[in-house]
């Protein structure tokens, strides 16, 4: 099975910082990658699909890129609402797999 | 408003069974793939089951042969029958919608908690 590895697992940052989260696939998955945000006690929320397409309503301070095996999610100016855990997910084929998550916490 | 509402979670002994339900509203349920994803407390997300519009199903090895996903389009409902439950199945179980042709999840329910313990 294709494994998804996210880094870092935890990221400490301040409001206004630029942050980047990386997701690596053990084999090429094309652009079949989604990103989700999850806040404590809540369900995940779709942010990005097709590696770089923003879901409707997602603020433009978030961007994503990549293809093949390496992908990134960038928040260009971190806002209080962005402190959360972020997961990548490959969906090129079954079995579907998620990355281990990156918790973005307040420095 | 597009909405998914899970129910049926609870406490069950190891080896027991439980059936989860997910009620969908606000969209044409029969036109979408549907998924179950779980999350143990303090851990990451794990895909559990998927069912396509034609009733085709997929499972990871961790639940294959124990879990069965089904759907009843006339009732806009998704189900997950869980048998031979183990401690490791303890988690919040989310129902999620998959957009046509793709296997990511664009709408999620709030989840229902399953606890497997003696």
PDB file of C-alpha atoms in Angstrom:
ATOM      1  CA  UNK A   1       0.000   0.000   0.000  1.00  0.00           C
ATOM      2  CA  UNK A   2       1.078   3.571  -0.633  1.00  0.00           C
ATOM      3  CA  UNK A   3       2.069   5.332   2.568  1.00  0.00           C
ATOM      4  CA  UNK A   4       1.657   9.049   3.242  1.00  0.00           C
ATOM      5  CA  UNK A   5       4.205  10.806   5.463  1.00  0.00           C
ATOM      6  CA  UNK A   6       3.556  14.302   6.777  1.00  0.00           C
ATOM      7  CA  UNK A   7       6.121  16.635   8.263  1.00  0.00           C
ATOM      8  CA  UNK A   8       6.500  18.166  10.668  1.00  0.00           C
ATOM      9  CA  UNK A   9       4.181  16.415  13.112  1.00  0.00           C
ATOM     10  CA  UNK A  10       3.955  19.606  15.167  1.00  0.00           C
ATOM     11  CA  UNK A  11       4.612  23.163  14.118  1.00  0.00           C
ATOM     12  CA  UNK A  12       4.787  26.135  16.507  1.00  0.00           C
ATOM     13  CA  UNK A  13       4.103  29.487  14.897  1.00  0.00           C
ATOM     14  CA  UNK A  14       2.789  32.964  15.539  1.00  0.00           C
ATOM     15  CA  UNK A  15      -0.051  34.926  13.979  1.00  0.00           C
ATOM     16  CA  UNK A  16       1.210  36.394  10.719  1.00  0.00           C
ATOM     17  CA  UNK A  17       3.823  33.712  10.108  1.00  0.00           C
ATOM     18  CA  UNK A  18       4.146  31.824   6.844  1.00  0.00           C
ATOM     19  CA  UNK A  19       3.956  28.076   7.439  1.00  0.00           C
ATOM     20  CA  UNK A  20       4.459  25.114   5.148  1.00  0.00           C
ATOM     21  CA  UNK A  21       3.424  21.509   5.717  1.00  0.00           C
ATOM     22  CA  UNK A  22       4.808  18.703   3.564  1.00  0.00           C
ATOM     23  CA  UNK A  23       3.180  15.419   2.573  1.00  0.00           C
ATOM     24  CA  UNK A  24       5.153  12.707   0.814  1.00  0.00           C
ATOM     25  CA  UNK A  25       3.783   9.613  -0.892  1.00  0.00           C
ATOM     26  CA  UNK A  26       5.768   6.378  -1.047  1.00  0.00           C
ATOM     27  CA  UNK A  27       4.826   6.079  -4.746  1.00  0.00           C
ATOM     28  CA  UNK A  28       3.558   8.521  -7.331  1.00  0.00           C
ATOM     29  CA  UNK A  29      -0.093   9.460  -6.912  1.00  0.00           C
ATOM     30  CA  UNK A  30      -0.296  12.088  -9.637  1.00  0.00           C
ATOM     31  CA  UNK A  31      -2.344  14.983  -8.307  1.00  0.00           C
ATOM     32  CA  UNK A  32      -4.796  12.828  -6.355  1.00  0.00           C
ATOM     33  CA  UNK A  33      -4.237  14.538  -3.024  1.00  0.00           C
ATOM     34  CA  UNK A  34      -6.565  16.312  -0.631  1.00  0.00           C
ATOM     35  CA  UNK A  35      -5.895  18.391   2.464  1.00  0.00           C
ATOM     36  CA  UNK A  36      -8.174  18.657   5.490  1.00  0.00           C
ATOM     37  CA  UNK A  37      -8.268  20.849   8.584  1.00  0.00           C
ATOM     38  CA  UNK A  38      -9.521  19.518  11.900  1.00  0.00           C
ATOM     39  CA  UNK A  39     -10.126  21.423  15.097  1.00  0.00           C
ATOM     40  CA  UNK A  40     -10.517  19.669  18.473  1.00  0.00           C
ATOM     41  CA  UNK A  41     -13.919  18.051  18.872  1.00  0.00           C
ATOM     42  CA  UNK A  42     -14.886  18.709  15.265  1.00  0.00           C
ATOM     43  CA  UNK A  43     -14.999  16.685  12.082  1.00  0.00           C
ATOM     44  CA  UNK A  44     -12.358  17.247   9.408  1.00  0.00           C
ATOM     45  CA  UNK A  45     -13.059  19.939   6.841  1.00  0.00           C
ATOM     46  CA  UNK A  46     -11.965  19.707   3.209  1.00  0.00           C
ATOM     47  CA  UNK A  47      -9.557  22.489   2.221  1.00  0.00           C
ATOM     48  CA  UNK A  48      -7.853  21.386  -0.991  1.00  0.00           C
ATOM     49  CA  UNK A  49      -8.419  18.720  -3.651  1.00  0.00           C
ATOM     50  CA  UNK A  50      -6.566  17.765  -6.818  1.00  0.00           C
ATOM     51  CA  UNK A  51      -3.404  18.794  -4.958  1.00  0.00           C
ATOM     52  CA  UNK A  52      -3.918  22.520  -5.467  1.00  0.00           C
ATOM     53  CA  UNK A  53      -7.614  23.381  -5.941  1.00  0.00           C
ATOM     54  CA  UNK A  54      -9.171  25.341  -3.071  1.00  0.00           C
ATOM     55  CA  UNK A  55     -12.554  24.126  -1.898  1.00  0.00           C
ATOM     56  CA  UNK A  56     -15.252  26.792  -2.066  1.00  0.00           C
ATOM     57  CA  UNK A  57     -15.089  29.153   0.912  1.00  0.00           C
ATOM     58  CA  UNK A  58     -11.504  28.366   1.858  1.00  0.00           C
ATOM     59  CA  UNK A  59      -9.528  31.597   2.354  1.00  0.00           C
ATOM     60  CA  UNK A  60      -6.940  32.490  -0.269  1.00  0.00           C
ATOM     61  CA  UNK A  61      -4.161  32.732   2.327  1.00  0.00           C
ATOM     62  CA  UNK A  62      -4.042  28.938   1.954  1.00  0.00           C
ATOM     63  CA  UNK A  63      -2.377  27.463  -1.080  1.00  0.00           C
ATOM     64  CA  UNK A  64      -1.122  24.048  -2.044  1.00  0.00           C
ATOM     65  CA  UNK A  65       1.049  22.524  -4.708  1.00  0.00           C
ATOM     66  CA  UNK A  66       2.802  19.373  -5.779  1.00  0.00           C
ATOM     67  CA  UNK A  67       2.411  16.267  -7.851  1.00  0.00           C
ATOM     68  CA  UNK A  68       3.795  12.775  -7.954  1.00  0.00           C
ATOM     69  CA  UNK A  69       5.226  12.103  -4.525  1.00  0.00           C
ATOM     70  CA  UNK A  70       5.754  15.492  -2.882  1.00  0.00           C
ATOM     71  CA  UNK A  71       3.092  17.956  -1.878  1.00  0.00           C
ATOM     72  CA  UNK A  72       2.928  21.111   0.227  1.00  0.00           C
ATOM     73  CA  UNK A  73       0.264  23.143   1.992  1.00  0.00           C
ATOM     74  CA  UNK A  74       1.198  26.737   2.723  1.00  0.00           C
ATOM     75  CA  UNK A  75      -0.539  29.348   4.841  1.00  0.00           C
ATOM     76  CA  UNK A  76       0.971  32.688   3.892  1.00  0.00           C
ATOM     77  CA  UNK A  77      -0.125  34.672   6.956  1.00  0.00           C
ATOM     78  CA  UNK A  78      -1.291  32.515   9.825  1.00  0.00           C
ATOM     79  CA  UNK A  79      -4.539  33.650  11.445  1.00  0.00           C
ATOM     80  CA  UNK A  80      -6.037  32.591  14.801  1.00  0.00           C
ATOM     81  CA  UNK A  81      -8.585  30.418  12.958  1.00  0.00           C
ATOM     82  CA  UNK A  82      -5.748  28.415  11.367  1.00  0.00           C
ATOM     83  CA  UNK A  83      -4.474  26.816  14.559  1.00  0.00           C
ATOM     84  CA  UNK A  84      -5.594  23.241  14.013  1.00  0.00           C
ATOM     85  CA  UNK A  85      -4.404  19.858  12.800  1.00  0.00           C
ATOM     86  CA  UNK A  86      -3.966  19.292   9.074  1.00  0.00           C
ATOM     87  CA  UNK A  87      -4.132  15.966   7.254  1.00  0.00           C
ATOM     88  CA  UNK A  88      -3.289  14.978   3.714  1.00  0.00           C
ATOM     89  CA  UNK A  89      -5.085  12.106   1.983  1.00  0.00           C
ATOM     90  CA  UNK A  90      -4.272  10.265  -1.233  1.00  0.00           C
ATOM     91  CA  UNK A  91      -7.200   9.162  -3.351  1.00  0.00           C
ATOM     92  CA  UNK A  92      -5.665   7.783  -6.530  1.00  0.00           C
ATOM     93  CA  UNK A  93      -6.848   4.283  -5.682  1.00  0.00           C
ATOM     94  CA  UNK A  94      -7.968   2.059  -2.833  1.00  0.00           C
ATOM     95  CA  UNK A  95      -6.952   1.629  -0.078  1.00  0.00           C
ATOM     96  CA  UNK A  96      -7.334   5.302   0.777  1.00  0.00           C
ATOM     97  CA  UNK A  97      -4.698   6.561   3.194  1.00  0.00           C
ATOM     98  CA  UNK A  98      -4.187   9.654   5.304  1.00  0.00           C
ATOM     99  CA  UNK A  99      -1.001  11.254   6.497  1.00  0.00           C
ATOM    100  CA  UNK A 100      -0.329  11.219  10.223  1.00  0.00           C
ATOM    101  CA  UNK A 101      -1.308  14.849  10.668  1.00  0.00           C
ATOM    102  CA  UNK A 102       0.444  18.134  11.429  1.00  0.00           C
ATOM    103  CA  UNK A 103      -0.636  20.098  14.467  1.00  0.00           C
ATOM    104  CA  UNK A 104      -0.171  23.840  14.054  1.00  0.00           C
ATOM    105  CA  UNK A 105       0.039  25.356  17.507  1.00  0.00           C
ATOM    106  CA  UNK A 106       0.566  28.822  18.895  1.00  0.00           C
ATOM    107  CA  UNK A 107       4.176  29.664  19.677  1.00  0.00           C
TER     108      UNK A 107
ATOM    109  CA  UNK B   1     -28.225  22.498   3.638  1.00  0.00           C
ATOM    110  CA  UNK B   2     -26.076  19.457   2.964  1.00  0.00           C
ATOM    111  CA  UNK B   3     -25.937  17.389   6.129  1.00  0.00           C
ATOM    112  CA  UNK B   4     -24.781  14.001   7.382  1.00  0.00           C
ATOM    113  CA  UNK B   5     -25.832  12.748  10.804  1.00  0.00           C
ATOM    114  CA  UNK B   6     -24.374   9.581  12.284  1.00  0.00           C
ATOM    115  CA  UNK B   7     -26.000   7.461  14.967  1.00  0.00           C
ATOM    116  CA  UNK B   8     -25.707   4.039  16.552  1.00  0.00           C
ATOM    117  CA  UNK B   9     -22.467   4.369  18.460  1.00  0.00           C
ATOM    118  CA  UNK B  10     -22.065   3.081  21.982  1.00  0.00           C
ATOM    119  CA  UNK B  11     -20.284   0.699  24.307  1.00  0.00           C
ATOM    120  CA  UNK B  12     -19.871  -2.896  23.141  1.00  0.00           C
ATOM    121  CA  UNK B  13     -17.859  -5.821  24.446  1.00  0.00           C
ATOM    122  CA  UNK B  14     -14.990  -7.322  22.462  1.00  0.00           C
ATOM    123  CA  UNK B  15     -16.359  -9.788  19.959  1.00  0.00           C
ATOM    124  CA  UNK B  16     -19.674  -7.967  19.821  1.00  0.00           C
ATOM    125  CA  UNK B  17     -21.486  -6.234  16.994  1.00  0.00           C
ATOM    126  CA  UNK B  18     -22.782  -2.760  16.313  1.00  0.00           C
ATOM    127  CA  UNK B  19     -24.554  -1.097  13.401  1.00  0.00           C
ATOM    128  CA  UNK B  20     -23.893   2.536  12.614  1.00  0.00           C
ATOM    129  CA  UNK B  21     -26.241   4.661  10.528  1.00  0.00           C
ATOM    130  CA  UNK B  22     -25.739   7.890   8.646  1.00  0.00           C
ATOM    131  CA  UNK B  23     -28.711   9.989   7.567  1.00  0.00           C
ATOM    132  CA  UNK B  24     -28.069  12.227   4.580  1.00  0.00           C
ATOM    133  CA  UNK B  25     -30.012  15.312   3.569  1.00  0.00           C
ATOM    134  CA  UNK B  26     -29.723  18.291   1.273  1.00  0.00           C
ATOM    135  CA  UNK B  27     -28.306  16.449  -1.745  1.00  0.00           C
ATOM    136  CA  UNK B  28     -29.111  13.590  -4.117  1.00  0.00           C
ATOM    137  CA  UNK B  29     -27.750  10.767  -1.985  1.00  0.00           C
ATOM    138  CA  UNK B  30     -27.922   8.118  -4.697  1.00  0.00           C
ATOM    139  CA  UNK B  31     -25.506  10.088  -6.906  1.00  0.00           C
ATOM    140  CA  UNK B  32     -22.572  10.069  -4.509  1.00  0.00           C
ATOM    141  CA  UNK B  33     -20.020   7.604  -3.243  1.00  0.00           C
ATOM    142  CA  UNK B  34     -20.043   7.413   0.540  1.00  0.00           C
ATOM    143  CA  UNK B  35     -17.312   6.640   3.026  1.00  0.00           C
ATOM    144  CA  UNK B  36     -16.702   5.791   6.674  1.00  0.00           C
ATOM    145  CA  UNK B  37     -13.579   7.158   8.359  1.00  0.00           C
ATOM    146  CA  UNK B  38     -12.604   6.618  11.992  1.00  0.00           C
ATOM    147  CA  UNK B  39     -10.387   8.377  14.475  1.00  0.00           C
ATOM    148  CA  UNK B  40      -9.218   6.897  17.783  1.00  0.00           C
ATOM    149  CA  UNK B  41      -8.990   9.454  20.567  1.00  0.00           C
ATOM    150  CA  UNK B  42      -5.888  11.597  20.111  1.00  0.00           C
ATOM    151  CA  UNK B  43      -4.884   9.801  16.907  1.00  0.00           C
ATOM    152  CA  UNK B  44      -5.109  10.348  13.178  1.00  0.00           C
ATOM    153  CA  UNK B  45      -7.729   9.511  10.568  1.00  0.00           C
ATOM    154  CA  UNK B  46      -8.189   5.998   9.184  1.00  0.00           C
ATOM    155  CA  UNK B  47     -10.363   5.067   6.206  1.00  0.00           C
ATOM    156  CA  UNK B  48     -12.756   2.251   7.107  1.00  0.00           C
ATOM    157  CA  UNK B  49     -15.110   1.590   4.189  1.00  0.00           C
ATOM    158  CA  UNK B  50     -16.491   2.980   0.950  1.00  0.00           C
ATOM    159  CA  UNK B  51     -19.529   2.263  -1.170  1.00  0.00           C
ATOM    160  CA  UNK B  52     -20.063   3.494  -4.681  1.00  0.00           C
ATOM    161  CA  UNK B  53     -23.261   4.537  -6.383  1.00  0.00           C
ATOM    162  CA  UNK B  54     -23.549   1.067  -7.897  1.00  0.00           C
ATOM    163  CA  UNK B  55     -23.173  -0.587  -4.508  1.00  0.00           C
ATOM    164  CA  UNK B  56     -19.553  -1.588  -5.022  1.00  0.00           C
ATOM    165  CA  UNK B  57     -17.596  -1.673  -1.778  1.00  0.00           C
ATOM    166  CA  UNK B  58     -13.987  -1.395  -0.570  1.00  0.00           C
ATOM    167  CA  UNK B  59     -12.332  -1.925   2.809  1.00  0.00           C
ATOM    168  CA  UNK B  60      -8.848  -1.805   4.284  1.00  0.00           C
ATOM    169  CA  UNK B  61      -7.380  -5.107   5.435  1.00  0.00           C
ATOM    170  CA  UNK B  62      -7.856  -4.049   9.085  1.00  0.00           C
ATOM    171  CA  UNK B  63     -11.651  -4.414   8.837  1.00  0.00           C
ATOM    172  CA  UNK B  64     -12.169  -6.610   5.776  1.00  0.00           C
ATOM    173  CA  UNK B  65     -14.354  -9.583   6.637  1.00  0.00           C
ATOM    174  CA  UNK B  66     -15.604  -7.948   9.851  1.00  0.00           C
ATOM    175  CA  UNK B  67     -17.239  -4.714   8.633  1.00  0.00           C
ATOM    176  CA  UNK B  68     -19.895  -4.341   5.947  1.00  0.00           C
ATOM    177  CA  UNK B  69     -20.958  -1.035   4.411  1.00  0.00           C
ATOM    178  CA  UNK B  70     -24.345  -0.700   2.763  1.00  0.00           C
ATOM    179  CA  UNK B  71     -26.689   1.985   1.577  1.00  0.00           C
ATOM    180  CA  UNK B  72     -30.438   2.435   1.196  1.00  0.00           C
ATOM    181  CA  UNK B  73     -30.977   5.175  -1.337  1.00  0.00           C
ATOM    182  CA  UNK B  74     -34.747   5.303  -0.804  1.00  0.00           C
ATOM    183  CA  UNK B  75     -34.069   6.299   2.800  1.00  0.00           C
ATOM    184  CA  UNK B  76     -31.001   8.473   2.070  1.00  0.00           C
ATOM    185  CA  UNK B  77     -29.114   6.312   4.511  1.00  0.00           C
ATOM    186  CA  UNK B  78     -25.683   4.756   4.843  1.00  0.00           C
ATOM    187  CA  UNK B  79     -24.856   1.936   7.235  1.00  0.00           C
ATOM    188  CA  UNK B  80     -21.826   0.238   8.711  1.00  0.00           C
ATOM    189  CA  UNK B  81     -22.318  -3.209  10.210  1.00  0.00           C
ATOM    190  CA  UNK B  82     -19.417  -3.976  12.518  1.00  0.00           C
ATOM    191  CA  UNK B  83     -18.883  -7.538  13.741  1.00  0.00           C
ATOM    192  CA  UNK B  84     -16.176  -9.241  15.805  1.00  0.00           C
ATOM    193  CA  UNK B  85     -15.257  -5.899  17.327  1.00  0.00           C
ATOM    194  CA  UNK B  86     -11.855  -5.444  18.931  1.00  0.00           C
ATOM    195  CA  UNK B  87     -10.374  -2.939  21.363  1.00  0.00           C
ATOM    196  CA  UNK B  88      -8.566  -1.337  18.434  1.00  0.00           C
ATOM    197  CA  UNK B  89     -11.886  -0.461  16.786  1.00  0.00           C
ATOM    198  CA  UNK B  90     -12.597   2.086  19.522  1.00  0.00           C
ATOM    199  CA  UNK B  91     -12.878   5.454  17.774  1.00  0.00           C
ATOM    200  CA  UNK B  92     -15.113   8.226  16.565  1.00  0.00           C
ATOM    201  CA  UNK B  93     -16.669   7.059  13.302  1.00  0.00           C
ATOM    202  CA  UNK B  94     -17.405   9.664  10.657  1.00  0.00           C
ATOM    203  CA  UNK B  95     -19.656   9.338   7.665  1.00  0.00           C
ATOM    204  CA  UNK B  96     -18.434  11.341   4.658  1.00  0.00           C
ATOM    205  CA  UNK B  97     -19.570  12.103   1.125  1.00  0.00           C
ATOM    206  CA  UNK B  98     -17.346  11.603  -1.854  1.00  0.00           C
ATOM    207  CA  UNK B  99     -17.776  13.801  -4.934  1.00  0.00           C
ATOM    208  CA  UNK B 100     -18.511  12.049  -8.186  1.00  0.00           C
ATOM    209  CA  UNK B 101     -15.510  10.291  -9.754  1.00  0.00           C
ATOM    210  CA  UNK B 102     -13.152  11.081  -6.877  1.00  0.00           C
ATOM    211  CA  UNK B 103     -12.360   9.370  -3.595  1.00  0.00           C
ATOM    212  CA  UNK B 104     -11.794  12.348  -1.346  1.00  0.00           C
ATOM    213  CA  UNK B 105     -14.419  13.524   1.145  1.00  0.00           C
ATOM    214  CA  UNK B 106     -16.112  16.877   0.706  1.00  0.00           C
ATOM    215  CA  UNK B 107     -18.809  16.705   3.400  1.00  0.00           C
ATOM    216  CA  UNK B 108     -18.451  15.098   6.827  1.00  0.00           C
ATOM    217  CA  UNK B 109     -20.837  14.272   9.637  1.00  0.00           C
ATOM    218  CA  UNK B 110     -20.061  15.126  13.254  1.00  0.00           C
ATOM    219  CA  UNK B 111     -19.284  11.517  14.101  1.00  0.00           C
ATOM    220  CA  UNK B 112     -20.499   8.849  16.503  1.00  0.00           C
ATOM    221  CA  UNK B 113     -18.360   7.239  19.193  1.00  0.00           C
ATOM    222  CA  UNK B 114     -17.783   3.503  19.380  1.00  0.00           C
ATOM    223  CA  UNK B 115     -16.143   2.085  22.489  1.00  0.00           C
ATOM    224  CA  UNK B 116     -15.111  -1.559  22.569  1.00  0.00           C
ATOM    225  CA  UNK B 117     -14.375  -2.607  26.121  1.00  0.00           C
ATOM    226  CA  UNK B 118     -15.200  -5.328  28.601  1.00  0.00           C
TER     227      UNK B 118
END
